[in-house]
Amino acid sequence: MDLKHEEYYVPAQSKFPLFASITLFMTVFGLGNWLNEIKSGSEGSGMTLFIFGLILFCFVLFQWFSTVVDENIRGMNSVQLKRSYVWGMGWFIFSEVMFFAAFFGALFYIRQIALPELSLEDTSNILWGGFQEQWPLMTTPDQALRGAAATVTGPGQNMSFPGWNLEELVKWLPLWNTTVLLASSVTVHIAHTALLNDNKKKFNWFLGITVVMGIFFLFLQAEEYIHAYHVGLQIDSGVYGTTFFLLTGFHGLHVTLGTFMLLVQWLRSVTKGHFTHKDCYGFEASSWYWHFVDVVWLGLFIFVYILG
Amino acid sequence: MLITCKRSLALLFATSLMLLPAIGFADGWQLNMTEGVTSISKEVYGLHMTVFYLCCVIGVFVFGAMFISMFLHRKSRGVTASNFHESITLELLWTIVPAVILIVIAIPSTTLLKKVYDTDEAEIDILVTGHQWKWQYEYLGEDVSFFSILSTPASQINNEEEKGEHYLLEVDKPLVIPVDTKVRFLVTAGDVIHSWWVPDLAVKRDAIPGYTNAAWTRVEVEGVYRGQCAELCGKDHGFMPIEVHVVSKAKYAEWIGAKKAEVVAIAEASKKVLELDELMATGEEVYNKNCAACHQADGKGLPPAFPAIAGSAIAMGELSGHLNRVINGGKGMPPFGEQLTPVEAAAVITFQRNSFGNNMGQLVQPIDVVTFKQGQ
Amino acid sequence: MAHGPAKGITRWFFTTNHKDIGTMYLWFSFAMFLLGGSFALVIRMELFQPGLQIVEPNFFNQMTTMHGLIMVFGAVMPAFVGLANWMIPMMIGAPDMALPRMNNWSFWILPFAFALLVSTFFMEGGAPNFGWTFYAPLSTTYAPDTVTFFIFGVHIMGASSIMGAINIVATILNLRAPGMTLMKMPLFVWTWLITAYLLIAVMPVLAGVVTMMLMDIHFGTSFFDAAGGGDPVLFQHVFWFFGHPEVYIMILPAFGIVSAIIPTFARKPLFGYSSMVYATASIAFLSFIVWAHHMFTVGMPLFGELVFMYATMLIAIPTGVKVFNWVTTMWQGAMTFETPMLFSIAFVILFTIGGFSGLMLAIAPVDFQYHDTYFVVAHFHYVLVPGAIFSITAAVYYWLPKWSGKMYDESLGQVHFWLAFIGLNVTFFPMHFSGLAGMPRRIPDYNPLWADWNMISSIGAFLFGAAQILFLYIVIRTIVSGKKATDRVWEGSHGLEWTVPSPAPYHTFTTPPPKEDMQSY
Ligand code: HEA
Ligand code: HEA
Ligand code: CUA
Ligand SMILES: [Cu+2]
């Protein structure tokens, strides 16, 4: 068979990469200065630079993505190029998986290796006043050693599975979170099938519902954090607080990003009528991302909450 | 051709074998790992040499083949290239042979590692704590504990004086252990990670803050053995050596007795009232030994990491603040409460308050230090 | 599409052309090599004699750290990405990289990332001083405040690497010309495909570990603080989960380069092409399960030590397969010894020596004596300098005529080789001895016991440095006034890149090349 040769679209010169690099630099340089200013309690322009840089960076990215969308609509993208985008998104998500793997790995290590080692006879008796491992870690080694004088203290309360107690379970936010997020994965899938059947109306509805659910999830998560801080579970509450907030926090950031991506796709569809069953990469990529975020949550739910 | 090739290989092999012992045992310019003075260290050395020789043999074959090929199969000799480029037999061969070699290496390695890990039934337990930049030794159950600090004078380091034989490998108070006794070290750290390493004992264990790691030794020969910290731990990582004195059991008992007596003597001395010049003289000594690494001999420090003592608000302020900083440390400064005797602490505080342009004119007595500690 | 490069500086700022971007990567990498090399020279000057000579201990630590970081992340990795940019599209008959704009972004992040890193020299507290492995808590609680900028520098540099790697995967899997099946791809493409997977898998883990540091430093978390239930050793596990694959990231593309050069000058096809592919894949796989061989002394349980020891030893097998294949490729060839070939042969020999010392390090009970001594420094310079750096040098000599259309001066090339070869061995071979004799690494001053070896090392370092200046001169001279090169360039060359004119046109393969030109060699 002889493949018909389609020209691969190599874009002409572009200002985006350089500008994206400059603004990214401004963002991190600003953030670095800001953090150091907070730490040393000094005054400076870190925050200004950070915000300024971040806005510009987002602006460049917005322009960049608009251009890509525009090129596609003008029909400049061959099937092959579209496949490149698919590969790109796929491997990007894989890299995100590995990022979370580092944090899950840390959680696993702390629970299975670090805490047991801290409670070994010699270590515990000589260094940590007879510390005994527990999870969630409510009493840190520092507390075991120095009691009330400890500087690193455990949480006042943990967020783990309350047991098979219906009354408690209903009030247990993570369960609601899980329900909402799992349901949103279903709705985004329904939207996808609708799109494949060229039912744009149904597509718009279900995509819209998914976005709303994403926002609702974030709302619940915020509630959970507020509750946590009220009962004395903070990011510096020993290693339980550390892993709890870092894992759920990074997940929350990803949900925010995913929701935003889906929102953009929804706006594109509703206001500009983008997407057909043949051409819906933007939506599909966002939905993969959404499924990925969902799977991470499942991991979190199991390892942070249920087995907590 | 095959014959030439075999012959050159054999030749190469023979010459390298003749060279190897020379590499192993040359003196003067020390080339090789020490054999050490424990059964473990000797086995480690033996395994090291075994693996080394195996590598040499493989090397002779691989490099030999390359050199022969480079010599024989060069275009300038008018050869034409053959075209073979696959052989399952060869591929299998050079997968299996190295695998067998590796198994041969793995077996003794496993046995040896198991021995290294067998810390049971030790007769003496010593808690070794790494600090920036000194070692602390605590004989568990014996009430003996002291710090061990580099004793090479700064003048040698700064090239103002001839360097001694044990330059940078000498300390003020060495670790003392008896010969032919199984000693267990529990290694930990007070600040960052250090690593306690004495090559002659083949003991290297990382000192992890907040965790303990066990290692052991049984030294067979009396003598002085030296080592260094083997994990980057900041500015003076190169300046925290280890010195182990292995003595007869009788001498060891004597030494431990003396150490215990010292504790009593220190308590006695703490009750005395000292004169200003006494305090200043001792203080300067203590300062140069313990504090100058960070705050510098001229008291100017290395800001921003290490603040100056000259004009310092703490050294010129309330005595309690000064005592607190020295005894309990601060962010980035180790606590000295355990390391310095009350006399030394009082002396160095007096010294800091009356030197480098600081003029508090104030005497701090050992008893002040004792009271402060008790008040905590 | 058919147009040539834009005029002026904007050609480089705004380009989407894989050749332009490859060129920028390569020059950037060389600049970083000189910078990292000059730090190495400061180290060698200080270590020329015992005693503190020219730098403060703290500054010495900054030199060591920045030398390691810049060489690894600034010199070797970008050089390989640059070569990938130039060569992969040409080798597989593609018009360009799959995602050309992102390609340029990957590059342009780098200068900013390194500006951020190097700028810490001029800030209060100074540059990172905790080693290129930045073990916590030295790099967290006890670090200078500038560590924040180091962390962000690593973040954006990591983003650049991930994007670069994704681009390479997409290019190789999606843009091969019709007829270029996977098992016909040149090995350089294969090794890069596998390297790119490694990058995508481990760079996020590096990002994760520096993020944990950031949290410990600024937000009071306890990842690496035992007082709160964390563990400094956790840092090392996460770091080396990245770190060990990272060292193979720095050697797999080198394997690919050498596998291209040796057959060319032996005038004989590569021996065992498919076993080379499988060996590369096995090395990559194994690289994920050996990380703790850097941590034999941290006090892991016996079982853990044994598992990591065995897994590490296993890597010798696929690597051996590669070495034997190269040797057999040379066997009964008709060899000539142009500069690229010389560098490649030196690569095989010296890398193998580095591999042998690696195997010795893998023996856990003996590593207790080697760990954190100059023996380790000798090991990794043998795999990195004659490994990564020599392969890059060989690649530049090999492909420069194709890039520039001009031939380099062969006799100068030979001089460069011998200077570098001698300089390198004089520098790094004695480190085996000082290490075995007990000299710890990362120290600014040492007992006179090791003085002789150090003095020799220092002299060698300057010789090796001089060789690099000569290299710069040769490259510039070639570009400015070299003789015109032919399209084939080398008598024994095979592969698509040699079917296009020299210099390669700005856009190659806008239509797919004929299938006859594709066969594995
Ligand atoms: C390009 C980079 C590169 C490569 C390819 C390697 C390759 C190998 N490395 Fe190395 N290594 C580093 C870069 C690299 N390393 C760096 C940078 C460090 C230090 C990091 C730091 O702390 O700063 C390090 C440190 C390091 C350590 C830790 C030492 C310590 O700190 O105590 C160990 C321990 O096992 C090790 C082992 C190995 C092994 C077994 C291989 C193997 O892959 C080698 C395999 C090759 C061969 C064995 C030769 C060819 C084979 C044959 C001819 C077949 C027959 C051979 C036999 C059967 C023996 N390396
Ligand atoms: C690919 C990586 C790579 C490369 C190429 C090199 C190259 C060199 N390395 Fe490197 N090295 C590392 C990676 C590398 N190194 C790593 C990872 C570490 C560990 C760091 C750590 O412990 O944290 C290390 C550590 C290290 C040490 C140990 C430091 C210590 O423990 O304190 C030493 C000591 O001699 C050393 C020396 C050298 C030398 C002499 C070269 C030479 O090959 C360099 C030759 C190049 C030049 C000399 C450049 C030429 C430039 C000039 C002549 C000046 C002109 C200047 C301008 C125009 C600006 N290196
Ligand atoms: Cu302590 Cu290095
Ligand atoms: Cu490794």
Coordinates of N, CA and C in Angstrom, one line a residue, chain C residues 59 168 180 264 468 511:
Chain C
F59 N 33.2 27.9 50.3 CA 33.2 28.2 48.8 C 33.6 26.9 48.0
I168 N 10.6 14.0 21.9 CA 11.4 12.9 21.2 C 10.6 11.7 21.1
M180 N 10.3 3.0 7.5 CA 11.3 3.0 8.6 C 10.7 2.3 9.8
T264 N 30.8 2.5 11.0 CA 31.3 3.4 9.9 C 32.8 3.2 9.6
Q468 N 40.2 21.0 25.8 CA 38.9 21.5 25.5 C 38.9 22.8 24.8
T511 N 9.4 15.6 2.0 CA 8.7 14.4 1.5 C 9.5 13.2 1.9

